[in-house]
PDB file of C-alpha atoms and ligand atoms in Angstrom:
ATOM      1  CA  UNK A   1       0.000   0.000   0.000  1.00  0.00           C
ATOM      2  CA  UNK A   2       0.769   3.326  -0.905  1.00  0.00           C
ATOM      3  CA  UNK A   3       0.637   5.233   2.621  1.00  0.00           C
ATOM      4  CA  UNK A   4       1.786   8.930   1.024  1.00  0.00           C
ATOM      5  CA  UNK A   5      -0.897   8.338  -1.656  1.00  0.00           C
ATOM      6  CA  UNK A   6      -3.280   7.509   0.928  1.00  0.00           C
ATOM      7  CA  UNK A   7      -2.571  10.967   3.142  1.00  0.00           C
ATOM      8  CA  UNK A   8      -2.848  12.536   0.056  1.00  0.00           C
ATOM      9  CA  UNK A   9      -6.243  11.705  -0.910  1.00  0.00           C
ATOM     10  CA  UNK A  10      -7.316  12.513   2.578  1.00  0.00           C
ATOM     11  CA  UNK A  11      -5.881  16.344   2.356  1.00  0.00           C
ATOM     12  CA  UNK A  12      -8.094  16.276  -1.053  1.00  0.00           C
ATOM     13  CA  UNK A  13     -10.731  14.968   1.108  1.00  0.00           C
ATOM     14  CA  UNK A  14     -10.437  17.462   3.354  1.00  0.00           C
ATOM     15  CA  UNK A  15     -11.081  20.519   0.979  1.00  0.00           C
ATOM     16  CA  UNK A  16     -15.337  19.095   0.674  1.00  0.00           C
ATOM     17  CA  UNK A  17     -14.990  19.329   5.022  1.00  0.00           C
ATOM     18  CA  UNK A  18     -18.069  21.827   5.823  1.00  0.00           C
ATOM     19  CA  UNK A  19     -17.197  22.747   9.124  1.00  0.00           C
ATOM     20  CA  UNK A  20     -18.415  26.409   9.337  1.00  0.00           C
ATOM     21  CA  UNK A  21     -19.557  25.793  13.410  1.00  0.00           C
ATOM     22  CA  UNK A  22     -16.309  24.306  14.200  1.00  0.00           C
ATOM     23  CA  UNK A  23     -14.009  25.968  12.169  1.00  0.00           C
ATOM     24  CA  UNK A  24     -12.587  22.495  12.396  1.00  0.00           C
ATOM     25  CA  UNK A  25     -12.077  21.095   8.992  1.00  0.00           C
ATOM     26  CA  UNK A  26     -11.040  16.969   8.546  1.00  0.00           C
ATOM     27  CA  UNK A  27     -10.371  14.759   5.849  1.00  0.00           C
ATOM     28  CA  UNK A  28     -10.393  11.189   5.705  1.00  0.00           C
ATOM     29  CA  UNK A  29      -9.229   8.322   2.814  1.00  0.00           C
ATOM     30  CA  UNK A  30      -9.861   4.595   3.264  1.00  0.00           C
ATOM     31  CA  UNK A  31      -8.696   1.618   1.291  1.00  0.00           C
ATOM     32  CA  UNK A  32     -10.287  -1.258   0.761  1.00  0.00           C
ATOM     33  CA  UNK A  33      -8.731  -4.491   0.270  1.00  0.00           C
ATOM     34  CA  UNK A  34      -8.933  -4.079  -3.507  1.00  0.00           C
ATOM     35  CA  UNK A  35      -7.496  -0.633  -3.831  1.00  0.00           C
ATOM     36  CA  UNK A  36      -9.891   1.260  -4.229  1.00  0.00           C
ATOM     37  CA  UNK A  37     -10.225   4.624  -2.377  1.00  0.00           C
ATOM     38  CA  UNK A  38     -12.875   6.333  -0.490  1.00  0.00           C
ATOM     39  CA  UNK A  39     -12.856   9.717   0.773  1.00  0.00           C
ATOM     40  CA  UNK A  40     -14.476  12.076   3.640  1.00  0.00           C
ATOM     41  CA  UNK A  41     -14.918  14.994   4.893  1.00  0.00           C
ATOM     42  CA  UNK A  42     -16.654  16.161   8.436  1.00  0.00           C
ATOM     43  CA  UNK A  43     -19.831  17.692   7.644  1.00  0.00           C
ATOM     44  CA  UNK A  44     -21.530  19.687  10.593  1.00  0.00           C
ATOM     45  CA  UNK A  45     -24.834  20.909  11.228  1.00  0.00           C
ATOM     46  CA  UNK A  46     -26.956  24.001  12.727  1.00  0.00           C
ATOM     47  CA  UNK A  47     -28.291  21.659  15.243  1.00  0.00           C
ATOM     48  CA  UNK A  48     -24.788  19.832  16.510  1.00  0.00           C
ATOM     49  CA  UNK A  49     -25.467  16.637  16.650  1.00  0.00           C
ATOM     50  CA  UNK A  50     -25.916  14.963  13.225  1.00  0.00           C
ATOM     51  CA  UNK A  51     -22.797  16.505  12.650  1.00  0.00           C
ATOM     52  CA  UNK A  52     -20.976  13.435  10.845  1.00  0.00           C
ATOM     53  CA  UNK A  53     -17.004  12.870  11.373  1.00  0.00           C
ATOM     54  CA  UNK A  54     -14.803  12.357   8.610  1.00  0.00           C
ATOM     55  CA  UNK A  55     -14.026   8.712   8.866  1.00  0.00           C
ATOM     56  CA  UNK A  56     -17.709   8.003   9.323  1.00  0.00           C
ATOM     57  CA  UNK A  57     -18.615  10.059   6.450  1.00  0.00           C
ATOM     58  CA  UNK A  58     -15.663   7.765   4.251  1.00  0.00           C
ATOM     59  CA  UNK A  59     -16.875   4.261   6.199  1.00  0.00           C
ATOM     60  CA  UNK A  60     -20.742   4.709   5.171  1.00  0.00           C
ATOM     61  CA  UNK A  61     -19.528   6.083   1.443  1.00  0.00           C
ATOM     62  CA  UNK A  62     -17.894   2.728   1.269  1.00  0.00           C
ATOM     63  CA  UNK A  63     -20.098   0.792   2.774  1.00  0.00           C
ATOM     64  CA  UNK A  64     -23.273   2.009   0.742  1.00  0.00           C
ATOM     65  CA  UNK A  65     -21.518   0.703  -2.448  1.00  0.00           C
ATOM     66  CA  UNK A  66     -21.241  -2.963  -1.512  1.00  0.00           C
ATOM     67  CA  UNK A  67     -17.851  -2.587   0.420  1.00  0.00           C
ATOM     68  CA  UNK A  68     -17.162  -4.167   3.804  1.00  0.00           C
ATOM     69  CA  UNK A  69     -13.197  -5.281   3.528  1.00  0.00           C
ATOM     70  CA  UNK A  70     -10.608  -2.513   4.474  1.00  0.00           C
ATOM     71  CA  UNK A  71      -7.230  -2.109   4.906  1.00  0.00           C
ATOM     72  CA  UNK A  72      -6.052   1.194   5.638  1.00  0.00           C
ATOM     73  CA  UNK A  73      -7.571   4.261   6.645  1.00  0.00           C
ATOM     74  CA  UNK A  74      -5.935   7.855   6.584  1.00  0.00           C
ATOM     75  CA  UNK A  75      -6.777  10.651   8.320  1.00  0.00           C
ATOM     76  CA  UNK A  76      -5.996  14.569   8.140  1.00  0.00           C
ATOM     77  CA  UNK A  77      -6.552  17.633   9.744  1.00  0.00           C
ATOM     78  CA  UNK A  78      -5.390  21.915   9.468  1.00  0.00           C
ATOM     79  CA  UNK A  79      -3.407  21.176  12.459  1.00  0.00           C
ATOM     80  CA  UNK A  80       0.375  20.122  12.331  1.00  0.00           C
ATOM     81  CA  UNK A  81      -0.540  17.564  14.490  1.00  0.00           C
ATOM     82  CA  UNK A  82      -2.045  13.964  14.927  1.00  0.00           C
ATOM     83  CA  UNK A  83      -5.282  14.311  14.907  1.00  0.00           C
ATOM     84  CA  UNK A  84      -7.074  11.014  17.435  1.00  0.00           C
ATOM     85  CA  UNK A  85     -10.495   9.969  15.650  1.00  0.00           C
ATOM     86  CA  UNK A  86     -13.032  10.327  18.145  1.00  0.00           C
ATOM     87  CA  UNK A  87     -14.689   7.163  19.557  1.00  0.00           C
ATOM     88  CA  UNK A  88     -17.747   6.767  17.830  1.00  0.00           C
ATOM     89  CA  UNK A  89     -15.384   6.477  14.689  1.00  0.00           C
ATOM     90  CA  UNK A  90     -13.341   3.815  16.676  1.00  0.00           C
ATOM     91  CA  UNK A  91     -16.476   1.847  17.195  1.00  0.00           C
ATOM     92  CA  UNK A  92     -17.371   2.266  13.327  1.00  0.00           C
ATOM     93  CA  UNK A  93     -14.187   0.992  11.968  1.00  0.00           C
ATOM     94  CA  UNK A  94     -14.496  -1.886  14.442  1.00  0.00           C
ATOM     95  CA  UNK A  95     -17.411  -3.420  13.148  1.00  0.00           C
ATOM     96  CA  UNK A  96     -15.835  -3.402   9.927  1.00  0.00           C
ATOM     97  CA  UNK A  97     -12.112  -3.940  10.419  1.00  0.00           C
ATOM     98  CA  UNK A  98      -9.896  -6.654  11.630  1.00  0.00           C
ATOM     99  CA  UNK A  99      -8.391  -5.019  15.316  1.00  0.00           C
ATOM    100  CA  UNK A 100      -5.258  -6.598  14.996  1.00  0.00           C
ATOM    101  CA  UNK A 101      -4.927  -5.889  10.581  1.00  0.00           C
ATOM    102  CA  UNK A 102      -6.464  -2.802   9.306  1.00  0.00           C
ATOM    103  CA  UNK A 103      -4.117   0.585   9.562  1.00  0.00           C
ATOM    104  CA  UNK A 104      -5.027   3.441  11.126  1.00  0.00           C
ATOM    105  CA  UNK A 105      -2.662   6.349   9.699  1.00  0.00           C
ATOM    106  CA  UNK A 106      -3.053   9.733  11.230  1.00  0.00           C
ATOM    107  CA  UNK A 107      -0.942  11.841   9.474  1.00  0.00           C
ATOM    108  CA  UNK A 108       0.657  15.527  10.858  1.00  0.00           C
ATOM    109  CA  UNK A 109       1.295  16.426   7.242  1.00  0.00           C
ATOM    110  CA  UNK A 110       1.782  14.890   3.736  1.00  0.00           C
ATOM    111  CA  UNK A 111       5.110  12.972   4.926  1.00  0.00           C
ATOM    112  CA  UNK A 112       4.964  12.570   8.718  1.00  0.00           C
ATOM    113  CA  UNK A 113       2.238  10.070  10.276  1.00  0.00           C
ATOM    114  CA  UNK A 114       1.897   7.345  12.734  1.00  0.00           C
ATOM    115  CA  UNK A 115       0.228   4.084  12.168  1.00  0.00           C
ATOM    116  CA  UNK A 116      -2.219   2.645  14.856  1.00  0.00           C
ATOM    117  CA  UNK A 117      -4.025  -0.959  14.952  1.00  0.00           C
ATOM    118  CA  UNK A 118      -7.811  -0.675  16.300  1.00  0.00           C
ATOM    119  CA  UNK A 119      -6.713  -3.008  19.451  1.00  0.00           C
ATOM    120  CA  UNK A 120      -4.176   0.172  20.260  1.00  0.00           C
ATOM    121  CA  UNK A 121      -6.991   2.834  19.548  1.00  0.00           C
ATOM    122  CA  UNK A 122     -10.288   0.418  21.299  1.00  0.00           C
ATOM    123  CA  UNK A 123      -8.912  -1.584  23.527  1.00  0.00           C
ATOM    124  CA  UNK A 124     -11.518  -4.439  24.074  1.00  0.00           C
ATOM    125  CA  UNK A 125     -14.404  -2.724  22.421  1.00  0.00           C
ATOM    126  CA  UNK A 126     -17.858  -4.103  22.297  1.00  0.00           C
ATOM    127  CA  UNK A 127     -18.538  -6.061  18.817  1.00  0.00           C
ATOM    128  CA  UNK A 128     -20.899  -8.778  17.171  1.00  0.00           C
ATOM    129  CA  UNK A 129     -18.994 -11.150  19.302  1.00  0.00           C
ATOM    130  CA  UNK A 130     -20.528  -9.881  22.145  1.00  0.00           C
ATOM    131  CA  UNK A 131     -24.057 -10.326  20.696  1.00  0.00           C
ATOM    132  CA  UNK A 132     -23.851 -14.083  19.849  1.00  0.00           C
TER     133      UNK A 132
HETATM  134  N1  THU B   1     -14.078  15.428  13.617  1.00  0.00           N
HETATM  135  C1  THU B   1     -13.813  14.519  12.628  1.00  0.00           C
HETATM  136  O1  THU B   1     -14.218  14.706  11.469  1.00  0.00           O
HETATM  137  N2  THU B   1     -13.098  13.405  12.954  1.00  0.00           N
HETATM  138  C2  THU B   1     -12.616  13.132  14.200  1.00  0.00           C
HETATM  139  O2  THU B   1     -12.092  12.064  14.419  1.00  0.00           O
HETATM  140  C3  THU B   1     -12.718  14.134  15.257  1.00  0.00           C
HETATM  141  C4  THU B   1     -13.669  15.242  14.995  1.00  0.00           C
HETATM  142  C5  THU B   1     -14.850  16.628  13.275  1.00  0.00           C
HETATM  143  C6  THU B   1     -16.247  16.666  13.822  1.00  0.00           C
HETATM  144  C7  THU B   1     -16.507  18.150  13.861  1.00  0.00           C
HETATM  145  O3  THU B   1     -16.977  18.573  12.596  1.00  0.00           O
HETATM  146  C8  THU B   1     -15.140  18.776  14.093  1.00  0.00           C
HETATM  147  O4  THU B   1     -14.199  17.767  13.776  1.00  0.00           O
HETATM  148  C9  THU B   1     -14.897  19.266  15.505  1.00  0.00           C
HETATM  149  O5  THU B   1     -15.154  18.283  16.415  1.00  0.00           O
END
């Protein structure tokens, strides 16, 4: 896998982010196990709350076309700094992404990034496991 691609087609994603409450603008670019790249952007809302993250926002693109195998996902912000995906995100990348396989690159620019598993980032998070 490509990783520099990858951050780059986050920072792309990032440009769509419509963050005008927040001032806060995210992008996001995940791989699935065929190579194929979807991005997202945070998109916020008058009322708060539906306000959708940038990794969900590349997850449910993904997932809405027939996808459910991932590999990789990257993640941007303004900031020159790693920027932690919030938990709800965690838990969405969980039910989709092997804890021990799947990447999670957070990237402080368009060179420098750090690469997390999802046991690192959700330690013993709640899954279908826990439903059978
Ligand atoms: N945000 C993301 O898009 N991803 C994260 O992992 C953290 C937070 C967005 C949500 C909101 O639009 C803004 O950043 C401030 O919280």
């Amino acid at each position: 896998m490509d990783i520099l691609r990858l951050i780059e087609n986050a920072y792309n994603a990032k440009k769509n982010s419509y963050a005008p409450y927040s001032g806060f603008h995210v992008g996001a670019a995940l791989l699935t196990a065929e190579g194929k790249i979807y991005q997202g952007c945070n998109i916020e809302n008058a009322a708060y709350s539906p306000t959708n993250c940038a990794e969900r926002t590349a997850f449910f693109k993904a997932v809405s076309e027939g996808e459910k195998d991932f590999k990789a996902i990257a993640v941007v912000g303004d900031k020159e700094e790693y920027l932690a995906p919030c938990g709800v995100c965690r838990q969405v990348m969980t039910e989709f992404c092997s804890a021990g396989e799947f990447q999670v690159v957070l990237a402080k620019n368009r060179t420098e990034y750090k690469i997390f598993t999802l046991e690192e980032l959700l330690p013993g998070a709640f899954s279908k496991q826990n439903l059978l």
